CSV table of C-alpha atoms in Angstrom, one decimal:
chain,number,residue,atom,x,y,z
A,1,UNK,CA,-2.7,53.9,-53.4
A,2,UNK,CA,-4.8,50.7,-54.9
A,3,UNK,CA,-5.3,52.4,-58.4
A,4,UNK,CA,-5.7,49.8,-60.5
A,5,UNK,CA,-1.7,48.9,-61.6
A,6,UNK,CA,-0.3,48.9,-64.9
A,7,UNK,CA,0.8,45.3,-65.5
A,8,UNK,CA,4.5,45.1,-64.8
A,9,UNK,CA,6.7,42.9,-67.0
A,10,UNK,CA,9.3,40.5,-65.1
A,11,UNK,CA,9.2,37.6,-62.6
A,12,UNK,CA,10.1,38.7,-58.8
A,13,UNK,CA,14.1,38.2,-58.4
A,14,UNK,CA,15.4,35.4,-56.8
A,15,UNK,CA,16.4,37.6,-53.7
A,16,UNK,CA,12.8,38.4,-53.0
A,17,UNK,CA,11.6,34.7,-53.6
A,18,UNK,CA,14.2,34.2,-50.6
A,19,UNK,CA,12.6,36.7,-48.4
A,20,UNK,CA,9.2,35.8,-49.4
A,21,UNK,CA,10.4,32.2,-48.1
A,22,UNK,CA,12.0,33.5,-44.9
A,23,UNK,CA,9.1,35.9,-43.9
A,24,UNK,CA,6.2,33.9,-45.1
A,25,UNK,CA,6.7,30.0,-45.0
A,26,UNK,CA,4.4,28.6,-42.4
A,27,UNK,CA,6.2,27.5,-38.9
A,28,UNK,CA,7.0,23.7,-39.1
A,29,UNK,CA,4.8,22.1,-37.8
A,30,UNK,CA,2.5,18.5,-38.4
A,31,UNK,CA,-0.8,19.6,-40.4
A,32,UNK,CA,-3.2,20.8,-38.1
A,33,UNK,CA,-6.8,19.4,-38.0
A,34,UNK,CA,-10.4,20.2,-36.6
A,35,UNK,CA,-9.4,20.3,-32.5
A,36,UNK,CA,-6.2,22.4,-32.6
A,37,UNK,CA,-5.3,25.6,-31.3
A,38,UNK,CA,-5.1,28.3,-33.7
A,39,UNK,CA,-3.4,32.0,-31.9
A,40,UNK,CA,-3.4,35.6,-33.3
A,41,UNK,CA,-1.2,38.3,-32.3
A,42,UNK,CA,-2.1,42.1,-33.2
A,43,UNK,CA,0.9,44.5,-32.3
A,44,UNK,CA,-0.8,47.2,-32.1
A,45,UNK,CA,1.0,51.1,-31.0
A,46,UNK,CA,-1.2,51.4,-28.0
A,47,UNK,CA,-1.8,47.7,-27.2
A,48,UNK,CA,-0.6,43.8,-28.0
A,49,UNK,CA,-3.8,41.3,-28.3
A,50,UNK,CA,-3.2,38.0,-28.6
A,51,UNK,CA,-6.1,35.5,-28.7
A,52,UNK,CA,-6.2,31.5,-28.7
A,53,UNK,CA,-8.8,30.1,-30.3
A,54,UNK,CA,-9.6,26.0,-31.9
A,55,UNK,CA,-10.8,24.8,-34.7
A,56,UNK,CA,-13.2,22.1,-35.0
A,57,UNK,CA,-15.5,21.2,-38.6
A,58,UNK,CA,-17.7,24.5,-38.9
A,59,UNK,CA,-16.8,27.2,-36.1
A,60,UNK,CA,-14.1,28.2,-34.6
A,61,UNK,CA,-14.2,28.0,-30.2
A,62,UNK,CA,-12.4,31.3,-28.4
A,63,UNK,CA,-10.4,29.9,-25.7
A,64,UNK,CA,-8.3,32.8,-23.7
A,65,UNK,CA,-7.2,36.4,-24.8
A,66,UNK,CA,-4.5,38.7,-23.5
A,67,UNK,CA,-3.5,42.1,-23.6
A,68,UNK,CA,-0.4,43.9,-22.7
A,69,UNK,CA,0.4,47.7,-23.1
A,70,UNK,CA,2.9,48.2,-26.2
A,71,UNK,CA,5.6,50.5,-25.8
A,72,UNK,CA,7.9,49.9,-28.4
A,73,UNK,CA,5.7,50.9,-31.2
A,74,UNK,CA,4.6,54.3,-32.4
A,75,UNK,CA,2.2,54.9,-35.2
A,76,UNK,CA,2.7,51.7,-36.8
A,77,UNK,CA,7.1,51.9,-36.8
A,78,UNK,CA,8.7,50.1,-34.5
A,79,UNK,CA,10.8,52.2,-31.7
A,80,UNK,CA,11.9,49.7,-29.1
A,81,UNK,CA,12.7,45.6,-29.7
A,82,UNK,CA,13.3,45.3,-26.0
A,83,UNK,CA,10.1,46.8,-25.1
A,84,UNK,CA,7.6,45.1,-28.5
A,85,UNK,CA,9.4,41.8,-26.8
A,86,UNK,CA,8.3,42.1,-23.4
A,87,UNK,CA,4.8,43.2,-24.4
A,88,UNK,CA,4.5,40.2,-26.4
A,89,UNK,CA,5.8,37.5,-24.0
A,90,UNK,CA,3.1,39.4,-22.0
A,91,UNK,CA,-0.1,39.5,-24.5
A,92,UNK,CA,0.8,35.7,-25.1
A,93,UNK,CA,1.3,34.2,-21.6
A,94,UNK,CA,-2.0,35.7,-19.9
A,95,UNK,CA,-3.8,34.0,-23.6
A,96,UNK,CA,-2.1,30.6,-23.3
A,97,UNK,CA,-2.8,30.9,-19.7
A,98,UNK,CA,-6.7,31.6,-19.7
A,99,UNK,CA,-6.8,28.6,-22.6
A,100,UNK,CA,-4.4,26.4,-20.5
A,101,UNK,CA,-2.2,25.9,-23.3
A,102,UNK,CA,1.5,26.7,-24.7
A,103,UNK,CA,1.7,28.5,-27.6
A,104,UNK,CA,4.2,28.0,-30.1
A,105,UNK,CA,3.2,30.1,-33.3
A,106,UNK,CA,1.1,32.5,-34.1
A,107,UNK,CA,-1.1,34.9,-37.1
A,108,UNK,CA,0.3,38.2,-36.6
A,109,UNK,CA,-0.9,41.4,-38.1
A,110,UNK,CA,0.8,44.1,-40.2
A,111,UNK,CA,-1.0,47.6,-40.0
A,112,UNK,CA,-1.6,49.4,-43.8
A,113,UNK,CA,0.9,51.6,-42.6
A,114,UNK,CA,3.6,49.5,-44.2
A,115,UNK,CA,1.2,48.1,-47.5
A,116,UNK,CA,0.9,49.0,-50.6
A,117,UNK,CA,-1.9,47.3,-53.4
A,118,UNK,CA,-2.4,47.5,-57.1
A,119,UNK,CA,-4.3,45.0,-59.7
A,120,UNK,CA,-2.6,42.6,-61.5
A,121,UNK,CA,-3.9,40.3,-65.0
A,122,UNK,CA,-2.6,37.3,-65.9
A,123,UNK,CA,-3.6,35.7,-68.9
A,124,UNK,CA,-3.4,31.7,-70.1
A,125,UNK,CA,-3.7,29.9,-73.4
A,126,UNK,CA,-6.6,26.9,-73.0
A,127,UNK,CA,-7.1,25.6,-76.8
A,128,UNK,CA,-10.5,25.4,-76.1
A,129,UNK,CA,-10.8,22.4,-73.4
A,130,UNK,CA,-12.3,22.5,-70.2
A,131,UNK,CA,-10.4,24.1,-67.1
A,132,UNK,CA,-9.0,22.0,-64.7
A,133,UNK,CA,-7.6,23.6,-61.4
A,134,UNK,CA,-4.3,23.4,-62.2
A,135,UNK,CA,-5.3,26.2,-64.8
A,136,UNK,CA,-6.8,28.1,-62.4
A,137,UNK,CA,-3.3,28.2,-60.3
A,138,UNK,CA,-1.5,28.8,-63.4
A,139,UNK,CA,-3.2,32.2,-64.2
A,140,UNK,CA,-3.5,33.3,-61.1
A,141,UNK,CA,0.7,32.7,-61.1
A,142,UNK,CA,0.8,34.5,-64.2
A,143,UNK,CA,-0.8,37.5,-62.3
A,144,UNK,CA,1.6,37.2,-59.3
A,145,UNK,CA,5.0,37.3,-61.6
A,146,UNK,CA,4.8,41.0,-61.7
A,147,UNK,CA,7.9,43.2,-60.7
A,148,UNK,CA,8.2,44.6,-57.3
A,149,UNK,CA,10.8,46.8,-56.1
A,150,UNK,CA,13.4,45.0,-53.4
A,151,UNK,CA,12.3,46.8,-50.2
A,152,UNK,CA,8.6,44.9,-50.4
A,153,UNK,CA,6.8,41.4,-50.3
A,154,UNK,CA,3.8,40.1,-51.7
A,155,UNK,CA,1.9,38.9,-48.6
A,156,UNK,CA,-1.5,38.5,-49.9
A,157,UNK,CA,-2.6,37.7,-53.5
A,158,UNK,CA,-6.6,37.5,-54.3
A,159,UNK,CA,-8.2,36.8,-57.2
A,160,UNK,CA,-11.0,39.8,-57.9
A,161,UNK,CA,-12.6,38.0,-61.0
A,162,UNK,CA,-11.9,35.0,-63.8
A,163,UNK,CA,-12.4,35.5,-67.5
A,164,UNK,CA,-13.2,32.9,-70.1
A,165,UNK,CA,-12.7,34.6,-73.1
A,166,UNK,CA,-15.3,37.2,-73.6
A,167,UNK,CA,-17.2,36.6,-71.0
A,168,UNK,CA,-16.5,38.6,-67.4
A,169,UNK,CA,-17.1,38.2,-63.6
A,170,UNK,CA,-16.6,34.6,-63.4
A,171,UNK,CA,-15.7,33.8,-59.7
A,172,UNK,CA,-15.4,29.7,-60.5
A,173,UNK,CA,-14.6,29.0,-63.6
A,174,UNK,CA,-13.4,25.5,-63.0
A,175,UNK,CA,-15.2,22.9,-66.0
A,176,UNK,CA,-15.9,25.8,-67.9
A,177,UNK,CA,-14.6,25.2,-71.7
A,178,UNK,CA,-12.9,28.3,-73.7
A,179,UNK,CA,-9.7,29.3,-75.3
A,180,UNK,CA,-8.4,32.0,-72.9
A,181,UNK,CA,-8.9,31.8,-69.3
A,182,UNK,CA,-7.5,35.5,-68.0
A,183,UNK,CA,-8.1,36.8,-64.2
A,184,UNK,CA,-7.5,40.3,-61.7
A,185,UNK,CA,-5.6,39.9,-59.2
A,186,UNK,CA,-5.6,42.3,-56.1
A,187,UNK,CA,-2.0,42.1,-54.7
A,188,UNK,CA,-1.0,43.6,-51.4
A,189,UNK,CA,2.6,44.4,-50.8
A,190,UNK,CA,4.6,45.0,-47.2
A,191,UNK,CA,7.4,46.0,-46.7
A,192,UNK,CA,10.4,44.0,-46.1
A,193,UNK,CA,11.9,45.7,-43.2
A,194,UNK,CA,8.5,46.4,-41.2
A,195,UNK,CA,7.9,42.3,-42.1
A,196,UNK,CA,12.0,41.3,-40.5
A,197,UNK,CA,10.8,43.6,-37.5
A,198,UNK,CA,7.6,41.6,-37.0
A,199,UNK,CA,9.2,38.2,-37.5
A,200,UNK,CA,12.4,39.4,-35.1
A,201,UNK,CA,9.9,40.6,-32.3
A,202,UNK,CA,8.4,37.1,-32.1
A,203,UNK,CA,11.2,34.9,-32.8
A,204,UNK,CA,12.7,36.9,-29.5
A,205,UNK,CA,9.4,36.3,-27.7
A,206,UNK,CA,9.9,32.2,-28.0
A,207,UNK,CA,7.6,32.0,-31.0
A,208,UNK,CA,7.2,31.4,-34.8
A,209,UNK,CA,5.0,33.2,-37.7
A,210,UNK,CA,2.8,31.1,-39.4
A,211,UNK,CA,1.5,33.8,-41.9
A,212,UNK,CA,1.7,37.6,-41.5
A,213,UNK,CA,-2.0,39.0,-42.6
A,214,UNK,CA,-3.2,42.3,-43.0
A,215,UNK,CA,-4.9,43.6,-40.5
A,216,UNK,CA,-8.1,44.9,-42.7
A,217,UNK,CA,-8.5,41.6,-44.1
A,218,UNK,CA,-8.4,39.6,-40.6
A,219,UNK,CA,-10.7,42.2,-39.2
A,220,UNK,CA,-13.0,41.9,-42.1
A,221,UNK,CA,-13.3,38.0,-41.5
A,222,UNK,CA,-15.0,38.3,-38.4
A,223,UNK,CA,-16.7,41.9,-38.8
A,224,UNK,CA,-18.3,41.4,-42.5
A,225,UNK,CA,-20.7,39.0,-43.7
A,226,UNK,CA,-20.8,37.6,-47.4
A,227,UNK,CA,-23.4,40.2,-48.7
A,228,UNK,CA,-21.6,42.9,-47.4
A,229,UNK,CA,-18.7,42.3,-49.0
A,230,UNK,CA,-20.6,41.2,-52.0
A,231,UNK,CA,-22.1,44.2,-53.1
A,232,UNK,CA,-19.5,46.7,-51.1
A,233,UNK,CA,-18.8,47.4,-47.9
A,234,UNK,CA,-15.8,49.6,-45.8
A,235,UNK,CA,-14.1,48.9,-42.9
A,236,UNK,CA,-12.7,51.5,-40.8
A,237,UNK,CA,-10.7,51.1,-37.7
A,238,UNK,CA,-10.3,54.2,-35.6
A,239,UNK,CA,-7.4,52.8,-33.5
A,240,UNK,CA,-5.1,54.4,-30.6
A,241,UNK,CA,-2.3,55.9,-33.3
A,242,UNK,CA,-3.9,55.9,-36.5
A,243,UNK,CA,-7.0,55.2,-39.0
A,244,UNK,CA,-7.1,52.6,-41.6
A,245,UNK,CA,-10.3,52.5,-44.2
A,246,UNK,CA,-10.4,49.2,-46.3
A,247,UNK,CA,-12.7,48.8,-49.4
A,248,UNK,CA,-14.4,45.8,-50.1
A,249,UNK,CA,-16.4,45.0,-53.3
A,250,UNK,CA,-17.2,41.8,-55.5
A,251,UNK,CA,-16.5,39.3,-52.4
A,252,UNK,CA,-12.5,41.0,-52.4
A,253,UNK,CA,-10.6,43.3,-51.0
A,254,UNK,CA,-10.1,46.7,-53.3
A,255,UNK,CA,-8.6,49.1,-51.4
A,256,UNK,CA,-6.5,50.3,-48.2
A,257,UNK,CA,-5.3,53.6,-47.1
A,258,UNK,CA,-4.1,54.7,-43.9
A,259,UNK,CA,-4.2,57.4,-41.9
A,260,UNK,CA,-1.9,59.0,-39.3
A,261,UNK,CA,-4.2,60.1,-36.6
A,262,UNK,CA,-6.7,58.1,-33.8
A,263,UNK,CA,-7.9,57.9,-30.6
A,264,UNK,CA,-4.3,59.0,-29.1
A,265,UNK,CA,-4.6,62.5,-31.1
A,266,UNK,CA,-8.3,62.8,-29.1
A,267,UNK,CA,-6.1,62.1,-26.1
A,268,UNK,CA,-3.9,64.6,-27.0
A,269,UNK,CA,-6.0,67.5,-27.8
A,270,UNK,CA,-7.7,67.2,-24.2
A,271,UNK,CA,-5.1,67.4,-22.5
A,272,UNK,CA,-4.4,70.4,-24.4
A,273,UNK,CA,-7.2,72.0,-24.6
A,274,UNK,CA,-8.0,71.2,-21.0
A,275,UNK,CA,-4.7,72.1,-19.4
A,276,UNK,CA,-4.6,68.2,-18.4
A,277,UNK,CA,-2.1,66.0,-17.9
A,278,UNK,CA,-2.6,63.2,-20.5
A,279,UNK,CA,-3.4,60.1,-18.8
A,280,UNK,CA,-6.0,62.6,-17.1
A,281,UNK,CA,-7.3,63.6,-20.6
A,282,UNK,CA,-7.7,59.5,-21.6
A,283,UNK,CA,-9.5,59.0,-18.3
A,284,UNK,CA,-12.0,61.8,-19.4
A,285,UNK,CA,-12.1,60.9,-23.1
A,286,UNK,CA,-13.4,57.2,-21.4
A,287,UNK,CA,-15.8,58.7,-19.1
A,288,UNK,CA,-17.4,61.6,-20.6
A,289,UNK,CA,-16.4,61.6,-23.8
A,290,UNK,CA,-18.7,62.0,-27.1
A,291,UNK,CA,-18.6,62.3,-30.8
A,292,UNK,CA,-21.7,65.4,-30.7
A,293,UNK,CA,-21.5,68.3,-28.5
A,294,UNK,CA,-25.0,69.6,-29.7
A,295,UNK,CA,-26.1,65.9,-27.8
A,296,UNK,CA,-24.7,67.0,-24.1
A,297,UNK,CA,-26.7,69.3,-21.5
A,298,UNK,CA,-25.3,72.2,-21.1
A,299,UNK,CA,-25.9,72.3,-17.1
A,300,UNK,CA,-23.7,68.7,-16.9
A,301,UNK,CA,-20.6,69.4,-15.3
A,302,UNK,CA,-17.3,67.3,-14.7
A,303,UNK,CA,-14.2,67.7,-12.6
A,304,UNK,CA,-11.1,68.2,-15.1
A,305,UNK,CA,-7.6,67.8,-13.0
A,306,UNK,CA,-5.3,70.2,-13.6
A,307,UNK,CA,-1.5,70.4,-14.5
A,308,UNK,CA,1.2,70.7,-12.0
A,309,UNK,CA,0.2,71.8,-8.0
A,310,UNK,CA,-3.1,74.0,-9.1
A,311,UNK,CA,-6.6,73.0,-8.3
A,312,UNK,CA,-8.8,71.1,-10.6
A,313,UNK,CA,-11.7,72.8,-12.5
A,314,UNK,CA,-15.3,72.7,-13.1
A,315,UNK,CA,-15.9,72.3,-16.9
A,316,UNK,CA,-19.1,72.0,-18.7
A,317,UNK,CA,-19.2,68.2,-20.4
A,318,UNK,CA,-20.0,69.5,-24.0
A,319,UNK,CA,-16.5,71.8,-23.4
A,320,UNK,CA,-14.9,68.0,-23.7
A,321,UNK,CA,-17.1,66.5,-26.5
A,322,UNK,CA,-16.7,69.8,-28.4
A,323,UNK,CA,-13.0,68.6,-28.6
A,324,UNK,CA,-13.3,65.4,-29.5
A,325,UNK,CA,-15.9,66.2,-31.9
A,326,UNK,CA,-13.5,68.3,-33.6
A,327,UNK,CA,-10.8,66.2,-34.4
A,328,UNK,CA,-13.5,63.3,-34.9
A,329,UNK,CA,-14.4,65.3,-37.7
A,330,UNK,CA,-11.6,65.9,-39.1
A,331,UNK,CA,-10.8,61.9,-39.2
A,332,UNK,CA,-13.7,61.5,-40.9
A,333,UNK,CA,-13.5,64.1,-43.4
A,334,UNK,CA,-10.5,62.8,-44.5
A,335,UNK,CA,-12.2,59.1,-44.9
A,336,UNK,CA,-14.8,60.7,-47.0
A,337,UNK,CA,-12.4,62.3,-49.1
A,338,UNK,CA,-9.9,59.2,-49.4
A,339,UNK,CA,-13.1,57.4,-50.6
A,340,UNK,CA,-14.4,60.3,-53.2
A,341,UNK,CA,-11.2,60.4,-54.6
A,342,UNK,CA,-10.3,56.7,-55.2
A,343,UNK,CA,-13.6,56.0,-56.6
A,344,UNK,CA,-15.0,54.2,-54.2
A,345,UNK,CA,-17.4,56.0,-52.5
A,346,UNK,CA,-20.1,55.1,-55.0
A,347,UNK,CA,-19.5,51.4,-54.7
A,348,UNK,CA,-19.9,50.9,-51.0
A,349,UNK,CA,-23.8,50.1,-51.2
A,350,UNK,CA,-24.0,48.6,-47.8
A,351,UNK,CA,-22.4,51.2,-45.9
A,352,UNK,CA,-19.6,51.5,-43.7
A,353,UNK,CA,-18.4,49.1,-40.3
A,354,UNK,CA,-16.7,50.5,-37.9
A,355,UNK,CA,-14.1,49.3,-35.0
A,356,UNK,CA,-11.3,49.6,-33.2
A,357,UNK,CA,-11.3,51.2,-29.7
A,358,UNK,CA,-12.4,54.7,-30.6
A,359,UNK,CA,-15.5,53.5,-32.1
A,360,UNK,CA,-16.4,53.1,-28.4
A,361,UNK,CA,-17.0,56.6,-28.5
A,362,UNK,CA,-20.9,57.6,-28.1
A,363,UNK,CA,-22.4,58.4,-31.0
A,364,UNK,CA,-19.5,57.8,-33.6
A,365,UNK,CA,-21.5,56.0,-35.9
A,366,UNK,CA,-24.0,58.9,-36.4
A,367,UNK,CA,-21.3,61.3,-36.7
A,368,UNK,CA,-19.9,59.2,-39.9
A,369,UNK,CA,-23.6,58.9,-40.9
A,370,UNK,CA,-23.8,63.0,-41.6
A,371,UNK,CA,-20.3,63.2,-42.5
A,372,UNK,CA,-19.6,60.5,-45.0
A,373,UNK,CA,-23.2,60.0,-46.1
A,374,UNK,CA,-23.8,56.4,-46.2
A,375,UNK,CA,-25.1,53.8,-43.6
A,376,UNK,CA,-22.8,53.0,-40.5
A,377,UNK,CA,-23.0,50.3,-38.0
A,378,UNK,CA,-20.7,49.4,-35.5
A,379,UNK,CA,-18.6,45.9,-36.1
A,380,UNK,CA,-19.3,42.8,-33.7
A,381,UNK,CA,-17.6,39.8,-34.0
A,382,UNK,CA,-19.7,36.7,-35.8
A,383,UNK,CA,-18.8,33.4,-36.3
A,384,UNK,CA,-17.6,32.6,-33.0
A,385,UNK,CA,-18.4,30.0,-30.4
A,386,UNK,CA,-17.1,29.5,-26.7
A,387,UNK,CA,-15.9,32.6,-24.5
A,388,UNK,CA,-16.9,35.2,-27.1
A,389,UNK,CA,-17.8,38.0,-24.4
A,390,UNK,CA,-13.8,38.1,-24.2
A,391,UNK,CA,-12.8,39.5,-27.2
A,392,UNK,CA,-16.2,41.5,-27.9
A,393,UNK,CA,-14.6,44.4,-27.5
A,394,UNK,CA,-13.4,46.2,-30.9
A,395,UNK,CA,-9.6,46.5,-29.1
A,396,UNK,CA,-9.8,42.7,-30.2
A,397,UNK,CA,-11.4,42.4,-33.5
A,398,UNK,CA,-7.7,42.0,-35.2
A,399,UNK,CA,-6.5,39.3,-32.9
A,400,UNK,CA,-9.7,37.3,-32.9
A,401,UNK,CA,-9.9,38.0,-36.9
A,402,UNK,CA,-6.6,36.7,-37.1
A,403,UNK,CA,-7.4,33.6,-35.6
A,404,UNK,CA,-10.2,33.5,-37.7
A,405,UNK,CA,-8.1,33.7,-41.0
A,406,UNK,CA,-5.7,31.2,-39.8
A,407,UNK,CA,-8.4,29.0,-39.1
A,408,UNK,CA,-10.3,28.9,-42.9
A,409,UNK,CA,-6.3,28.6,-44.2
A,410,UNK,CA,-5.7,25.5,-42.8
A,411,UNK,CA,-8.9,24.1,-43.1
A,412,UNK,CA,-8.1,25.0,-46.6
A,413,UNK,CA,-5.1,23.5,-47.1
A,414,UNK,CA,-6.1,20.3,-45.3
A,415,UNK,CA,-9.2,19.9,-47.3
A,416,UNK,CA,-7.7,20.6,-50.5
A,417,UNK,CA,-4.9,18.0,-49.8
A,418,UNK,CA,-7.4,15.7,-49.0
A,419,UNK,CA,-9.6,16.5,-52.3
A,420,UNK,CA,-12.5,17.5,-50.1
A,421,UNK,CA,-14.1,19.9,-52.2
A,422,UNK,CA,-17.7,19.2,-50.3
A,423,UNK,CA,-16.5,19.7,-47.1
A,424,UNK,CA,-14.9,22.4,-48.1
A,425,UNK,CA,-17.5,24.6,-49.1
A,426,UNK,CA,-19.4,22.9,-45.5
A,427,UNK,CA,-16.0,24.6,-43.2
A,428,UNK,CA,-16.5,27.8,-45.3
A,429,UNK,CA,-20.6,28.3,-45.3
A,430,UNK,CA,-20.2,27.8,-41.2
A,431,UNK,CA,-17.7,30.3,-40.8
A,432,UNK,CA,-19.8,32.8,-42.8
């Protein structure tokens, strides 16, 4: 999917630079400083997270979180406005409530379910003077003015490296002299329809979007440290409906795929398997559950309900883990092969992260170690001050990651509007 793109000649139309405007432009709004509350919202096809949090010089406090269980979402599409509404309104109350605030706007997530990513060059003429910032937007412009088709938006542009005429991997070249600055840019795409959906939901539920991120990239800002990223690093959420891998490598995001199966299709084989009804079968999979059969006594044995008016059963544990196991491995076969085949397994020196709520599963991270051969660890959130035991769990990571993102955004923005280039790289070294 993020093959490196052929460059693609033609600026976007003036219909998509509309829709871009309607589905992207910040909620109006005074510009926020150090102090002010900052919410995410992850829409999620099991659960909605939302989490406050507020911004001060160099961390960012977590106020109050919420949860609701979503209904009107499955794998990713949305099935039910009504019910994505309701669970919203939900989510977002019990957050502003535990922060004692109102909240008016929020980061909201979009799963790589609905994105697509390719690489992009641009290329600018400097007659051999030094480069000034404005250059530096220029390019990266030039890189952006690619042709999409109508049915997607650009909704997150990053720079992957700057050239100054024959010399590569730049990642500042601001006061540099040459005569062609050139750059890569990594540009993720959504889809327009999935984007109107998100943005309907939460105009319904009283509130505006200040920015829709991807989901990877907001997880990453809380999960990942600089070095990680640096010299390569993936993230993989294992959620309720489906798996999502994302490559990082050279301080930027490389690569997303998604996957159609997670913690639900667990669910699902239990219940199965098992002869269970299904919210049985998730009870279980919380209890007992396990990613290694050959780590479970074989004398350990549970009570497993049964279907309809017959009695329950005795089962052996590892009967249960065997399951799971099984379609654990299958996930992460797929992974592995995702990452073989898009080049990328060789580039991931520091290993693998993992979240989402079925990497609660015992012993998941050694199961990835033997399957996908590099170095896992499970993802904790970092960079955090105030009630962080709230939103340790990795159900969370994309709300709190959200909040996260939109914090170094408008710290950003503000900074740079002020010219506070100093500061800047202050707000940014104490969020790392």
């Amino acid at each position: 999917m993020d093959e490196p793109g052929t460059r693609r000649e033609g600026l976007v139309t003036e219909e998509q630079q509309q829709q871009q405007q309607l589905l992207q432009e910040p909620a109006p709004q005074e510009m926020r400083g150090p102090g002010e509350l900052i919410v995410g919202l992850d829409i999620g096809s099991t659960k909605i997270c939302a989490v406050v949090g507020e911004m001060f010089q160099e961390h960012v406090e977590v106020l109050g979180m919420g949860s609701a269980a979503s209904t009107g979402m499955r794998r990713g599409v949305l099935i039910s406005i009504e019910n994505t509404v309701e669970g919203i309104r939900a989510a977002v109350t019990q957050a502003g409530e535990m922060a004692g605030c109102e909240v008016g706007s929020v980061y909201v997530g979009i799963s790589a379910a609905h994105v697509s990513g390719f690489s992009s060059p641009g290329i600018l003429t400097i007659n051999n003077r030094e480069i000034r910032q404005k250059d530096v937007q220029a390019v990266i412009r030039e890189a952006q003015s690619v042709k999409i088709s109508d049915n997607q938006q650009i909704i997150h542009s990053e720079p992957q490296e700057f050239m100054v005429d024959h010399q590569s991997g730049i990642l500042n070249p601001l006061g540099m002299s040459g005569v062609r600055l050139a750059t890569n840019v990594h540009i993720v795409t959504a889809d327009v329809t999935a984007l109107r959906n998100l943005t309907t939901c939460c105009n319904r539920a009283g509130l505006q979007v200040a920015e829709v991120v991807l989901e990877s990239i907001a997880s990453a800002s809380v999960l990942l440290d600089r070095e990680e990223k640096e010299r390569g690093v993936a993230l993989l959420d294992i959620g309720g409906a489906s798996t999502e891998l994302a490559v990082f490598s050279g301080g930027a995001i490389k690569h997303v795929w998604h996957y159609g199966y997670g913690g639900n299709s667990m669910t699902s084989d239990l219940a199965q398997g098992l002869s269970t009804p299904m919210h049985e079968a998730e009870r279980l999979k919380l209890m007992y559950g396990g990613a290694i059969a050959s780590m479970i006594k074989d004398n350990f044995v549970i009570d497993v309900p049964s279907t309809g008016d017959r009695k329950p059963r005795k089962l052996s544990q590892r009967v249960l883990v065997d399951i799971i196991e099984a379609r654990l491995t299958e996930i992460l076969q797929e992974v592995n092969k995702e990452l073989i085949s898009s080049g990328f397994h060789k580039r991931i020196a520091t290993g693998l992260v993992l979240t989402g709520g079925s990497s609660l599963v015992p012993h998941i991270a050694d199961l990835a170690e033997h399957i996908i051969g590099v170095p896992v660890r499970l993802g904790s959130p970092r960079g955090l001050a105030g009630r962080v035991e709230i939103v340790e769990s990795p159900r969370c990571t994309a709300a709190v990651g959200l909040v996260l993102h939109g914090s170094r955004q408008l710290a950003g923005a503000a900074l740079a509007g002020q010219g506070g280039v100093g500061r800047l790289k202050r707000w940014w070294k104490g969020l790392w």
